[in-house]
Tab-separated table of C-alpha atoms and ligand atoms in Angstrom:
chain	number	residue	atom	x	y	z
A	1	MET	CA	82.646	-16.381	30.119
A	2	SER	CA	85.449	-17.807	29.310
A	3	LYS	CA	84.097	-20.285	26.937
A	4	LYS	CA	86.298	-20.638	24.266
A	5	PRO	CA	85.191	-21.681	20.947
A	6	PRO	CA	86.109	-24.507	19.710
A	7	ALA	CA	89.068	-24.709	17.590
A	8	PRO	CA	90.209	-27.564	15.918
A	9	LYS	CA	93.583	-28.013	14.996
A	10	LYS	CA	94.230	-28.112	11.259
A	11	GLU	CA	96.662	-29.086	9.534
A	12	GLU	CA	97.397	-26.866	6.169
A	13	PRO	CA	98.786	-29.219	3.541
A	14	PRO	CA	102.092	-27.650	1.621
A	15	SER	CA	100.822	-25.256	-1.643
A	16	ALA	CA	100.725	-28.398	-4.148
A	17	ALA	CA	100.535	-25.220	-6.633
A	18	PRO	CA	102.272	-26.566	-9.923
A	19	ALA	CA	105.480	-23.946	-9.849
A	20	ALA	CA	105.591	-22.309	-14.753
A	21	PRO	CA	108.125	-23.282	-15.488
A	22	ALA	CA	109.894	-20.621	-16.588
A	23	GLY	CA	110.137	-19.873	-20.222
A	24	GLU	CA	106.976	-21.744	-21.083
A	25	ALA	CA	104.502	-19.157	-21.662
A	26	ALA	CA	100.521	-19.844	-20.430
A	27	PRO	CA	98.735	-23.744	-21.420
A	28	ALA	CA	97.685	-22.709	-24.471
A	29	PRO	CA	93.129	-23.153	-24.277
A	30	ALA	CA	91.007	-25.495	-24.940
A	31	LYS	CA	89.937	-26.305	-28.621
A	32	LYS	CA	86.632	-25.436	-28.723
A	33	ALA	CA	84.653	-27.216	-31.453
A	34	GLU	CA	83.940	-24.982	-34.237
A	35	LYS	CA	80.490	-24.325	-35.149
A	36	GLY	CA	77.895	-26.264	-36.813
A	37	LYS	CA	80.112	-28.916	-36.511
A	38	ARG	CA	78.804	-31.871	-35.297
A	39	VAL	CA	81.315	-34.368	-34.189
A	40	LYS	CA	79.727	-37.586	-36.235
A	41	LYS	CA	81.022	-41.219	-34.280
A	42	HIS	CA	82.561	-42.810	-37.757
A	43	LYS	CA	81.047	-45.935	-37.973
A	44	GLU	CA	83.549	-48.619	-38.791
A	45	GLU	CA	81.802	-48.846	-43.174
A	46	LYS	CA	81.905	-52.274	-44.271
A	47	GLY	CA	81.457	-53.442	-47.700
A	48	VAL	CA	82.664	-55.859	-49.982
A	49	HIS	CA	86.156	-55.586	-49.710
A	50	ALA	CA	85.957	-56.744	-45.561
A	51	MET	CA	84.756	-60.130	-46.655
A	52	TYR	CA	88.303	-60.627	-48.471
A	53	LYS	CA	91.288	-61.141	-46.980
A	54	ILE	CA	94.573	-60.591	-49.015
A	55	GLU	CA	97.636	-63.249	-47.870
A	56	GLY	CA	100.256	-62.780	-50.478
A	57	ASN	CA	98.574	-64.241	-53.380
A	58	LYS	CA	95.237	-66.037	-52.752
A	59	ILE	CA	92.004	-64.719	-51.668
A	60	SER	CA	90.250	-65.488	-49.168
A	61	ARG	CA	86.712	-65.036	-47.920
A	62	ALA	CA	86.043	-63.900	-44.877
A	63	ARG	CA	82.186	-65.071	-44.459
A	64	PRO	CA	80.407	-68.157	-46.484
A	65	THR	CA	79.067	-67.736	-49.958
A	66	CYS	CA	75.012	-68.209	-49.924
A	67	GLU	CA	74.592	-71.756	-50.937
A	68	ARG	CA	71.408	-71.007	-53.184
A	69	CYS	CA	72.806	-67.649	-54.339
A	70	GLY	CA	75.879	-68.627	-55.908
A	71	PRO	CA	79.342	-67.216	-55.441
A	72	GLY	CA	79.587	-63.927	-54.312
A	73	TYR	CA	76.622	-63.660	-52.366
A	74	PHE	CA	78.137	-63.576	-48.682
A	75	MET	CA	75.705	-65.004	-45.466
A	76	ALA	CA	75.667	-62.200	-42.297
A	77	ASP	CA	77.745	-63.541	-39.363
A	78	HIS	CA	74.909	-64.022	-36.962
A	79	HIS	CA	76.024	-65.439	-33.457
A	80	ASP	CA	75.342	-68.540	-33.878
A	81	ARG	CA	74.158	-68.257	-37.841
A	82	TYR	CA	74.755	-67.515	-41.280
A	83	THR	CA	72.024	-65.956	-43.760
A	84	CYS	CA	71.651	-64.484	-46.447
A	85	GLY	CA	70.045	-61.698	-46.865
A	86	HIS	CA	69.926	-62.130	-50.263
A	87	CYS	CA	67.071	-64.762	-50.039
A	88	GLY	CA	67.003	-65.491	-46.484
A	89	PHE	CA	68.862	-68.595	-46.331
A	90	THR	CA	70.002	-69.571	-43.105
A	91	ARG	CA	72.930	-72.434	-41.974
A	92	TYR	CA	73.840	-73.153	-38.825
A	93	LYS	CA	76.500	-73.341	-37.535
A	94	GLN	CA	78.525	-76.493	-35.977
A	95	LYS	CA	79.567	-76.804	-32.974
B	1	ZN	ZN1	70.834	-66.237	-51.209
């Protein structure tokens, strides 16, 4: 019997084991999340302060105010309209 099992020649890649720099201890293990501590995605809070922008000594409003309710009632900014959450007044954006 002269049947040889096929032995594909495999080139071994050079071992790329990163050599730890001398003098440095092993890398610190990944921090484990504390038990009972929930990771909460913090939603960007918005408040009235977000409606105002201060430029120097001037103040500017980021949203229009409601025409019915008067100043102080900001309208929600939708993609095509502004809506007052207080009275429901809607004003469509002009294109
Ligand atoms: Zn209103």
